[in-house]
Coordinates of C-alpha atoms and ligand atoms in Angstrom, one line a residue:
X1 CA 136.7 106.8 52.5
X2 CA 134.6 109.7 53.7
X3 CA 131.7 107.5 55.0
X4 CA 133.9 105.5 57.4
X5 CA 135.2 108.7 58.7
X6 CA 132.0 109.9 59.4
X7 CA 131.2 106.4 61.0
X8 CA 134.1 106.4 63.3
X9 CA 133.7 110.1 64.4
X10 CA 129.9 109.0 64.9
X11 CA 131.1 106.3 67.2
X12 CA 133.7 108.5 69.5
X13 CA 131.0 110.7 69.8
X14 CA 128.2 108.1 70.9
X15 CA 131.0 106.7 73.0
X16 CA 131.7 109.8 74.9
X17 CA 128.0 110.8 75.5
X18 CA 127.1 107.6 77.2
X19 CA 130.4 108.1 79.4
X20 CA 129.4 111.3 80.1
X21 CA 125.9 109.8 81.1
X22 CA 127.1 107.3 83.6
X23 CA 129.4 110.2 84.8
X24 CA 126.0 112.4 85.5
X25 CA 124.4 109.1 86.9
X26 CA 126.8 108.1 89.2
X27 CA 125.6 109.8 92.3
X28 CA 122.2 108.5 92.1
X29 CA 123.4 104.9 90.8
X30 CA 125.9 104.8 93.7
X31 CA 123.0 104.5 95.9
X32 CA 121.2 101.9 94.0
X33 CA 124.1 99.4 93.5
X34 CA 123.3 97.1 96.1
X35 CA 120.7 94.5 94.3
X36 CA 117.7 93.9 95.9
X37 CA 115.6 91.1 95.7
X38 CA 111.9 90.2 94.8
X39 CA 110.5 87.1 95.9
X40 CA 106.7 85.6 95.7
X41 CA 104.9 82.4 96.4
X42 CA 101.3 81.1 94.9
X43 CA 98.3 79.7 96.7
X44 CA 99.7 76.2 97.2
X45 CA 96.4 74.5 95.2
X46 CA 97.4 76.7 91.7
X47 CA 98.7 74.3 88.9
X48 CA 101.4 75.0 87.0
X49 CA 99.9 76.6 84.4
X50 CA 98.2 79.8 86.4
X51 CA 101.2 79.8 87.8
X52 CA 102.9 80.9 84.6
X53 CA 100.8 83.2 83.9
X54 CA 101.5 84.8 87.6
X55 CA 105.4 85.1 86.4
X56 CA 104.2 87.2 83.8
X57 CA 102.5 89.3 86.0
X58 CA 105.4 90.0 87.9
X59 CA 108.0 89.7 85.5
X60 CA 106.7 92.7 83.5
X61 CA 106.1 94.7 86.8
X62 CA 110.1 94.7 86.7
X63 CA 110.6 95.0 83.1
X64 CA 108.0 97.9 83.1
X65 CA 109.9 99.9 86.0
X66 CA 113.4 99.3 84.6
X67 CA 112.1 100.5 81.0
X68 CA 111.2 103.8 82.8
X69 CA 115.0 103.7 84.7
X70 CA 114.0 102.8 87.7
X71 CA 114.3 100.2 90.5
X72 CA 117.1 99.3 88.2
X73 CA 118.8 97.1 91.1
X74 CA 115.9 95.3 91.6
X75 CA 115.8 91.5 90.6
X76 CA 113.0 88.5 90.6
X77 CA 113.4 85.6 92.0
X78 CA 112.0 82.6 90.2
X79 CA 110.0 80.9 93.0
X80 CA 111.2 76.8 93.0
X81 CA 108.3 74.2 91.6
X82 CA 107.5 72.5 94.9
X83 CA 104.6 69.9 95.0
X84 CA 102.2 71.1 93.0
X85 CA 98.9 69.5 93.7
X86 CA 98.3 67.6 90.2
X87 CA 101.9 66.6 89.9
X88 CA 101.7 62.6 91.2
X89 CA 104.8 61.1 90.2
X90 CA 107.3 60.5 93.3
X91 CA 110.0 62.6 91.4
X92 CA 108.2 65.8 91.1
X93 CA 107.7 65.6 94.7
X94 CA 110.5 65.5 96.7
X95 CA 112.7 68.2 95.9
X96 CA 112.2 71.7 94.8
X97 CA 112.9 72.0 91.2
X98 CA 114.0 75.0 89.7
X99 CA 112.9 76.9 86.4
X100 CA 115.7 75.4 84.3
X101 CA 114.0 72.2 84.4
X102 CA 111.3 73.5 82.4
X103 CA 112.3 77.1 80.9
X104 CA 115.3 78.7 79.5
X105 CA 116.4 80.9 82.2
X106 CA 118.6 83.2 79.8
X107 CA 115.8 83.7 77.6
X108 CA 113.7 84.7 80.5
X109 CA 116.6 87.1 81.7
X110 CA 116.7 88.7 77.9
X111 CA 113.3 90.2 79.0
X112 CA 113.3 90.7 82.7
X113 CA 116.3 90.4 85.5
X114 CA 115.4 87.3 87.2
X115 CA 117.4 84.9 88.8
X116 CA 117.3 81.4 90.4
X117 CA 116.7 80.9 94.1
X118 CA 119.9 78.3 94.3
X119 CA 121.7 81.5 92.9
X120 CA 120.6 83.4 95.7
X121 CA 121.8 80.6 98.7
X122 CA 124.9 80.4 97.0
X123 CA 125.3 84.2 97.5
X124 CA 124.2 83.8 100.7
X125 CA 126.9 83.5 103.6
X126 CA 124.6 82.6 107.0
X127 CA 123.3 79.1 107.0
X128 CA 119.9 81.0 106.8
X129 CA 118.4 82.9 104.0
X130 CA 116.4 86.0 106.5
X131 CA 113.7 87.6 104.0
X132 CA 113.2 91.5 105.7
X133 CA 109.4 90.8 105.3
X134 CA 106.9 88.8 103.4
X135 CA 103.5 90.6 102.8
X136 CA 101.1 88.0 102.7
X137 CA 98.2 89.3 100.4
X138 CA 94.5 88.7 100.9
X139 CA 91.4 89.2 99.0
X140 CA 88.9 92.0 100.1
X141 CA 85.6 90.3 101.2
X142 CA 83.8 92.9 99.4
X143 CA 85.8 93.4 95.9
X144 CA 83.0 95.0 94.3
X145 CA 81.5 97.1 96.7
X146 CA 78.5 99.0 95.2
X147 CA 79.6 97.3 91.9
X148 CA 82.7 99.4 91.7
X149 CA 86.1 98.0 91.1
X150 CA 88.6 100.5 93.1
X151 CA 92.4 99.6 93.2
X152 CA 93.3 99.6 96.8
X153 CA 95.3 98.2 99.6
X154 CA 95.4 98.1 103.8
X155 CA 97.4 96.5 106.4
X156 CA 95.5 94.0 107.7
X157 CA 95.5 90.9 110.1
X158 CA 94.7 87.3 110.8
X159 CA 97.5 85.9 108.0
X160 CA 100.5 83.5 108.2
X161 CA 103.1 82.4 106.0
X162 CA 104.9 78.7 106.0
X163 CA 105.6 77.7 102.5
X164 CA 109.0 79.0 101.2
X165 CA 108.9 76.7 98.5
X166 CA 109.7 73.6 100.8
X167 CA 112.7 75.2 102.2
X168 CA 113.1 75.1 106.5
X169 CA 116.2 77.1 105.9
X170 CA 114.5 80.4 104.3
X171 CA 112.5 82.5 106.9
X172 CA 111.8 86.0 107.3
X173 CA 111.9 89.0 109.9
X174 CA 108.4 90.0 110.0
X175 CA 104.9 89.0 108.4
X176 CA 102.4 91.2 107.4
X177 CA 99.0 90.8 106.1
X178 CA 97.7 93.2 103.0
X179 CA 94.4 93.7 101.8
X180 CA 95.1 94.0 98.3
X181 CA 92.9 94.5 95.0
X182 CA 94.5 96.2 92.1
X183 CA 97.6 96.1 89.5
X184 CA 100.9 94.2 90.3
X185 CA 102.9 97.6 89.7
X186 CA 100.6 98.7 93.0
X187 CA 103.1 96.8 95.2
X188 CA 105.8 98.9 94.4
X189 CA 103.6 101.0 97.4
X190 CA 103.9 98.7 99.4
X191 CA 107.5 98.0 98.9
X192 CA 108.4 101.5 99.4
X193 CA 106.9 101.2 103.1
X194 CA 110.0 100.2 103.8
X195 CA 112.8 101.6 101.5
X196 CA 115.8 99.8 103.8
X197 CA 114.5 96.1 102.9
X198 CA 116.6 93.9 100.1
X199 CA 114.7 90.8 100.2
X200 CA 111.1 91.6 100.1
X201 CA 108.4 88.9 99.6
X202 CA 105.0 88.6 98.5
X203 CA 102.6 85.3 99.5
X204 CA 99.3 85.1 97.2
X205 CA 101.0 86.5 94.3
X206 CA 97.9 85.4 92.1
X207 CA 96.0 88.0 93.7
X208 CA 97.2 91.1 91.9
X209 CA 96.1 91.6 88.4
X210 CA 98.1 92.0 85.0
X211 CA 99.2 95.6 84.3
X212 CA 99.0 95.0 80.8
X213 CA 97.3 92.3 79.6
X214 CA 97.1 91.1 75.8
X215 CA 99.6 94.2 74.8
X216 CA 102.7 93.8 73.1
X217 CA 104.5 93.7 76.6
X218 CA 102.8 91.0 77.4
X219 CA 103.6 89.0 74.7
X220 CA 107.4 90.2 74.6
X221 CA 107.3 88.4 78.5
X222 CA 106.0 85.7 76.9
X223 CA 107.8 85.1 74.0
X224 CA 111.0 84.9 76.4
X225 CA 109.3 82.1 78.3
X226 CA 111.1 79.4 76.2
X227 CA 110.8 76.1 77.0
X228 CA 114.1 73.8 78.0
X229 CA 115.7 72.5 75.0
X230 CA 115.6 68.5 76.1
X231 CA 111.8 69.2 76.3
X232 CA 111.7 70.6 72.7
X233 CA 113.8 67.9 71.3
X234 CA 111.5 64.9 73.0
X235 CA 108.6 66.3 71.5
X236 CA 109.9 67.4 68.4
X237 CA 111.2 63.6 68.1
X238 CA 107.8 62.2 68.6
X239 CA 106.1 64.6 66.2
X240 CA 108.7 63.6 63.4
X241 CA 108.5 59.8 64.0
X242 CA 105.1 59.3 64.9
X243 CA 103.3 62.0 63.4
X244 CA 105.4 62.3 60.3
X245 CA 105.8 65.8 60.5
X246 CA 109.2 67.4 60.6
X247 CA 108.6 71.5 60.8
X248 CA 107.0 73.4 63.4
X249 CA 104.0 74.1 61.4
X250 CA 102.9 70.9 60.7
X251 CA 99.7 70.3 58.4
X252 CA 98.7 66.8 59.1
X253 CA 97.6 66.2 62.4
X254 CA 95.1 67.9 64.4
X255 CA 95.3 68.1 68.4
X256 CA 93.5 67.9 71.1
X257 CA 93.8 69.1 74.8
X258 CA 91.2 67.0 76.2
X259 CA 91.1 68.1 80.2
X260 CA 89.3 65.5 82.5
X261 CA 89.7 64.7 85.9
X262 CA 88.0 67.6 88.0
X263 CA 86.7 69.3 84.6
X264 CA 84.8 65.9 83.8
X265 CA 83.5 65.8 87.4
X266 CA 82.4 69.3 88.1
X267 CA 82.2 71.1 85.0
X268 CA 79.8 68.8 83.1
X269 CA 78.1 71.8 81.1
X270 CA 81.2 72.6 79.8
X271 CA 82.8 69.2 78.3
X272 CA 81.5 66.7 77.0
X273 CA 81.2 62.9 76.8
X274 CA 83.6 60.6 75.2
X275 CA 81.5 59.6 72.5
X276 CA 80.8 63.7 72.1
X277 CA 83.9 64.2 71.9
X278 CA 85.2 62.0 69.0
X279 CA 82.4 63.2 67.4
X280 CA 83.0 66.5 67.7
X281 CA 86.9 65.8 66.8
X282 CA 85.5 64.1 63.5
X283 CA 83.2 67.0 62.7
X284 CA 86.3 69.6 62.8
X285 CA 88.6 67.6 60.7
X286 CA 86.1 67.1 58.0
X287 CA 85.2 70.9 57.8
X288 CA 88.8 71.9 58.5
X289 CA 90.8 69.4 56.0
X290 CA 89.3 65.8 55.8
X291 CA 92.7 64.7 54.4
X292 CA 93.7 64.4 58.1
X293 CA 93.6 61.3 59.8
X294 CA 96.2 61.9 62.7
X295 CA 94.9 63.1 66.0
X296 CA 97.0 63.6 69.0
X297 CA 95.8 63.8 72.3
X298 CA 96.9 65.3 75.2
X299 CA 95.2 64.5 78.1
X300 CA 95.0 64.1 82.1
X301 CA 92.6 61.5 81.8
X302 CA 92.8 58.1 83.5
X303 CA 94.2 55.5 80.9
X304 CA 90.8 53.7 80.4
X305 CA 88.9 56.8 79.5
X306 CA 92.0 57.1 76.9
X307 CA 91.5 53.9 75.4
X308 CA 87.8 54.2 74.9
X309 CA 88.2 57.6 72.9
X310 CA 90.7 56.1 71.0
X311 CA 88.4 53.5 70.2
X312 CA 85.7 55.9 69.1
X313 CA 88.0 57.5 67.2
X314 CA 90.0 54.4 65.4
X315 CA 86.3 53.5 64.5
X316 CA 85.7 56.8 62.5
X317 CA 88.9 56.2 61.0
X318 CA 91.9 58.1 62.6
X319 CA 94.9 56.8 63.9
X320 CA 95.2 58.0 67.4
X321 CA 98.7 58.8 69.5
X322 CA 99.4 60.1 72.8
X323 CA 102.6 60.4 74.5
X324 CA 103.1 58.1 77.2
X325 CA 106.7 58.7 78.8
X326 CA 108.9 55.8 79.9
X327 CA 109.7 55.3 83.8
X328 CA 113.1 57.0 83.1
X329 CA 111.5 60.0 81.1
X330 CA 109.1 60.4 84.1
X331 CA 112.0 60.8 86.5
X332 CA 113.9 62.9 83.8
X333 CA 111.3 65.6 83.0
X334 CA 108.7 65.0 85.9
X335 CA 105.2 65.8 85.7
X336 CA 105.6 69.6 84.9
X337 CA 108.2 68.2 81.8
X338 CA 105.7 65.6 80.1
X339 CA 102.7 68.4 80.3
X340 CA 105.2 70.4 78.4
X341 CA 105.9 67.7 75.9
X342 CA 102.5 67.4 75.6
X343 CA 101.9 71.3 75.0
X344 CA 104.6 71.1 72.8
X345 CA 102.9 68.6 70.6
X346 CA 99.8 70.4 70.6
X347 CA 101.3 73.9 69.4
X348 CA 102.5 72.1 66.5
X349 CA 99.6 70.5 65.1
X350 CA 97.7 72.1 62.0
X351 CA 94.5 72.2 64.1
X352 CA 93.8 72.7 67.8
X353 CA 91.1 72.0 69.9
X354 CA 91.4 72.9 73.8
X355 CA 89.0 72.8 77.0
X356 CA 87.2 75.9 77.7
X357 CA 88.2 78.3 80.5
X358 CA 91.8 75.5 81.2
X359 CA 94.7 77.6 81.8
X360 CA 96.5 74.5 79.9
X361 CA 94.8 75.2 77.1
X362 CA 95.9 78.9 77.1
X363 CA 99.1 78.3 77.1
X364 CA 98.9 75.9 74.1
X365 CA 96.9 78.5 72.2
X366 CA 99.7 81.5 72.9
X367 CA 102.4 79.0 71.7
X368 CA 100.5 78.7 69.0
X369 CA 100.0 82.3 68.2
X370 CA 104.0 82.4 69.0
X371 CA 104.7 79.6 66.3
X372 CA 102.7 81.9 63.9
X373 CA 99.3 79.5 63.3
X374 CA 96.8 80.9 61.8
X375 CA 94.4 82.3 64.6
X376 CA 91.3 80.2 63.2
X377 CA 92.9 76.8 63.5
X378 CA 94.0 78.1 67.2
X379 CA 90.7 79.2 69.1
X380 CA 88.8 76.1 69.0
X381 CA 86.9 74.6 72.2
X382 CA 85.3 71.2 72.6
X383 CA 81.5 71.9 73.5
X384 CA 79.2 70.2 75.8
X385 CA 77.3 67.2 74.3
X386 CA 74.1 69.3 74.2
X387 CA 73.3 73.1 75.4
X388 CA 74.5 76.6 74.7
X389 CA 79.0 76.6 74.0
X390 CA 80.4 80.2 74.1
X391 CA 82.9 80.9 72.1
X392 CA 86.2 80.8 73.0
X393 CA 88.5 84.3 73.7
X394 CA 90.7 85.0 71.2
X395 CA 93.8 86.5 72.5
X396 CA 95.7 87.2 69.4
X397 CA 100.0 88.2 69.6
X398 CA 101.1 91.8 69.1
X399 CA 104.3 92.3 67.7
Ligands
GTP1 N1 100.8 65.5 80.9 C1 99.7 66.3 81.1 N2 99.2 66.9 81.8 C2 97.7 67.2 82.3 C3 97.2 68.0 81.0 N3 96.0 68.1 81.3 C4 95.9 68.8 82.7 N4 97.3 67.8 82.9 C5 97.8 68.3 84.3 O1 96.7 68.7 84.9 C6 97.3 70.1 85.6 C7 96.4 70.7 85.0 O2 96.4 71.7 85.6 P1 97.0 73.4 85.3 O3 96.8 73.4 83.7 O4 98.6 73.3 85.5 O5 96.5 74.3 86.5 P2 95.3 74.9 86.4 O6 95.6 76.4 86.5 O7 94.5 73.9 87.5 O8 94.8 74.7 85.1 P3 93.7 74.4 84.8 O9 92.6 73.7 85.9 O10 93.5 73.5 83.5 O11 92.6 75.4 84.4 C8 98.6 70.4 84.8 O12 99.6 71.0 85.3 C9 99.1 68.9 84.5 O13 99.9 68.6 85.6 C10 97.8 67.3 79.9 O14 96.9 67.2 78.3 N5 98.9 66.5 79.6
NAG2 C1 118.6 75.6 102.1 O1 118.9 74.1 102.2 C2 119.1 74.0 100.9 C3 118.9 72.3 100.6 O2 118.9 71.8 101.6 C4 120.5 74.4 100.5 O3 120.6 73.6 98.9 C5 120.4 75.6 100.3 O4 121.6 76.0 99.9 C6 120.1 76.2 102.0 N1 120.3 77.7 102.0 C7 121.3 78.0 102.5 C8 121.1 79.9 102.7 O5 121.7 78.0 103.3

């Protein structure tokens, strides 16, 4: 009885403190009520998985500012996925794709104040969305002048911007070139040049660096990047049907991210031959758990190379699996979704081997850290057939 009275009293104290706090704040709050939007875009040739990292830099920038009670009226606009260089299927080319096709936007919002571009369109009364300013970031010509990297920026010239994620009805009142080097939170200084601006955009969002790579905040953000439910169910259906595993921490198959295409062509000293790949997979299985006989391959290789690898592995006694989507599935999930399904299947495996310095591999490693696999089963790479093979960096989770 006493306890209940106490709790009720405590409740009233708590709410009245909160109200008082709000009243005190109203003056400063009332200036802050208009929502402001931060837009960004990434260098067109950059792939999906690097873009996921660029998102994190901006999301962390907003979340960290708001964590200290500042910039509470700012929202980050999720840049639609448009015309990615690696995406070959026609359905992936035609229209800008919203983030919800690949991620749970509500989960992203649990970490940072993000909105889809289409919801900004819905609020726009005019026929066009006119941004106040686009800052086009450019690298300094001499990034490491005298061998030291200092954070700096300056207004510059010689740039242009025409992208707007494929929309012809988005434009800007002014385009400003900025030479930039430093962390992403330094962009607030540039934003402060024009305090009245409500819609501010940064092009070449890949240029600013992470404020906190590998920290707890980094991982909180990373964890909020949950994949779209349909992609997860499709991947889990494949795992349970073909790999006979019914949990997220499988113990009966090994997975490989076998990055080919440009890597096989230009990075010969980082990636193995087909025979060499099979040999390394076999060696890893024998060392890890020789009872495993199922191998899942995620790859961008041509089907003929994949068949050759399959043949090699079959001769070594393995049953080889890969996800081949139907036409309908390609239409439905698009190249981005198909790649995520591959990544999910890799992330559930007992053991994973990736490709050196592939961001596609990095994202799988993070996913495995989040799921709780032992790190020794995750940070493994394919080595070249001969020559040195540097150990992969270990970015383990921080809770
Ligand atoms: N489905 C599928 N697609 C892949 C795979 N590996 C690469 N790709 C495709 O090729 C692209 C590779 O580029 P990304 O990893 O996205 O982007 P990136 O930043 O250039 O990455 P890396 O070049 O790997 O560092 C992916 O976005 C996919 O479209 C794979 O294992 N499965
Ligand atoms: C711009 O065009 C797209 C696609 O046609 C449309 O969905 C969007 O609502 C338009 N935006 C504005 C502000 O009218």
